[in-house]
Coordinates of C-alpha atoms in Angstrom, one line a residue:
Q146 CA 0.0 0.0 0.0
V147 CA 1.1 3.6 -0.7
Q148 CA 0.4 6.8 1.2
L149 CA 0.5 10.0 -0.9
V150 CA 0.7 13.6 0.3
E151 CA 0.5 16.4 -2.2
S152 CA 2.0 19.9 -1.8
G153 CA 2.8 23.0 -3.9
G154 CA -0.6 24.3 -4.7
G155 CA -1.4 27.9 -4.5
S156 CA -2.8 31.0 -6.2
V157 CA -1.1 32.4 -9.3
Q158 CA -1.9 34.7 -12.1
A159 CA -2.6 33.5 -15.7
G160 CA 0.7 32.8 -17.4
G161 CA 2.4 31.8 -14.2
S162 CA 3.9 28.6 -13.1
L163 CA 3.6 26.2 -10.2
R164 CA 5.3 22.9 -9.3
L165 CA 3.3 20.3 -7.4
S166 CA 4.9 17.5 -5.4
C167 CA 3.6 14.2 -4.2
A168 CA 5.5 12.4 -1.5
A169 CA 4.9 8.7 -1.4
S170 CA 5.6 6.2 1.3
G171 CA 4.7 2.7 2.3
S172 CA 5.8 0.6 -0.7
T173 CA 8.3 0.1 -3.4
Y174 CA 7.8 3.4 -5.2
S175 CA 9.8 2.6 -8.3
N176 CA 7.3 -0.2 -9.3
Y177 CA 4.3 2.1 -9.2
C178 CA 2.5 4.0 -11.9
M179 CA 1.6 7.5 -10.9
G180 CA -0.8 10.1 -12.1
W181 CA -2.0 13.6 -11.5
F182 CA -5.8 14.3 -11.6
R183 CA -7.7 17.5 -11.1
L184 CA -11.3 18.3 -10.1
A185 CA -12.8 21.6 -10.9
P186 CA -16.2 22.8 -9.6
G187 CA -19.0 21.6 -11.8
K188 CA -16.7 19.3 -13.8
E189 CA -15.8 15.6 -13.8
R190 CA -12.4 14.6 -12.4
E191 CA -9.8 14.7 -15.2
G192 CA -6.6 12.8 -15.6
V193 CA -3.9 15.4 -16.3
A194 CA -0.6 13.5 -16.5
R195 CA 0.7 10.0 -15.9
I196 CA 4.0 8.2 -15.7
R197 CA 4.8 4.6 -15.6
D198 CA 7.7 2.7 -14.0
D199 CA 9.6 2.8 -17.3
R200 CA 9.2 6.7 -17.2
S201 CA 6.9 6.7 -20.2
T202 CA 4.4 9.5 -19.9
G203 CA 0.9 10.6 -21.0
Y204 CA -1.0 13.9 -20.9
A205 CA -4.4 15.2 -21.3
D206 CA -4.7 17.2 -24.5
S207 CA -5.5 20.3 -22.6
V208 CA -2.1 20.4 -20.9
K209 CA 0.2 19.0 -23.5
G210 CA 3.2 21.3 -24.0
R211 CA 2.5 23.2 -20.7
F212 CA 2.7 20.5 -18.0
T213 CA 5.5 18.0 -17.3
I214 CA 5.3 15.0 -15.0
A215 CA 8.4 13.5 -13.5
K216 CA 9.3 11.1 -10.7
D217 CA 12.3 10.9 -8.5
N218 CA 12.6 7.3 -7.2
A219 CA 15.4 8.2 -4.8
K220 CA 13.2 10.7 -3.1
N221 CA 9.9 8.8 -3.5
T222 CA 8.4 12.0 -5.0
L223 CA 6.3 12.7 -8.0
Y224 CA 6.3 16.2 -9.6
L225 CA 4.0 18.1 -11.9
Q226 CA 5.6 21.2 -13.4
M227 CA 2.8 23.5 -14.6
N228 CA 3.7 26.4 -16.9
S229 CA 1.6 28.9 -18.8
L230 CA -1.2 28.4 -16.4
A231 CA -4.7 29.5 -17.4
P232 CA -7.9 30.0 -15.3
E233 CA -9.3 26.8 -16.7
D234 CA -6.5 25.0 -14.9
T235 CA -8.0 25.9 -11.5
G236 CA -9.0 23.0 -9.4
M237 CA -8.0 20.5 -6.7
Y238 CA -5.1 18.4 -7.9
Y239 CA -4.7 14.9 -6.7
C240 CA -1.9 12.4 -6.9
A241 CA -2.7 8.8 -7.5
A242 CA -0.8 5.5 -7.7
D243 CA -1.0 1.8 -8.2
Y244 CA 1.3 -1.1 -9.0
C245 CA 2.1 -0.9 -12.7
P246 CA 1.2 -4.4 -13.7
F247 CA -2.3 -3.6 -12.6
V248 CA -2.5 -0.4 -14.7
P249 CA -3.0 -0.8 -18.5
A250 CA -0.3 0.9 -20.6
G251 CA -2.7 2.6 -22.8
V252 CA -1.6 4.7 -25.8
S253 CA 1.7 6.3 -25.1
G254 CA 1.5 10.1 -24.7
T255 CA -2.2 10.1 -23.8
F256 CA -4.2 9.9 -20.6
P257 CA -7.6 8.3 -21.4
K258 CA -10.3 8.5 -18.8
S259 CA -10.6 4.8 -18.8
L260 CA -7.4 4.5 -16.9
E261 CA -8.6 6.4 -13.9
R262 CA -10.3 3.5 -12.2
F263 CA -7.0 1.5 -12.1
Y264 CA -5.4 3.9 -9.6
R265 CA -6.4 2.6 -6.1
Y266 CA -4.3 4.9 -3.9
W267 CA -5.1 8.7 -3.7
G268 CA -3.8 11.7 -1.8
R269 CA -6.0 14.3 -0.3
G270 CA -5.2 17.0 -2.9
T271 CA -3.7 20.4 -3.2
Q272 CA -5.6 23.4 -4.5
V273 CA -4.5 25.4 -7.5
T274 CA -6.2 28.7 -8.3
V275 CA -5.3 30.6 -11.5
S276 CA -6.7 34.2 -11.8
S277 CA -7.1 36.1 -15.0

């Protein structure tokens, strides 16, 4: 089992940047697939970025070219670098994880909604607010 704690959220103006972190503990982190999700008021939860144990990544179309996901196995930490932020990026951002053999690979470079249900372990979230 994995425990996840997010940090790094905050308020920023449009065009700004933030870096989210997700500290993991409780299991062999390097074997886990990790993902960032966000939930905005009135919208469904959306997968934003994912990374597998082989470091292959996938992104939602809405963040491609602006967000970058990375993991540091030595520090058991997942990151999400968010650049060129826009008001529509506002929401609660959650880190999620599960053992990679349990998570389908999907199409490289993408983050389909169908993968969301394969992540069993979730953090409590960190709020990101982008003002225009």
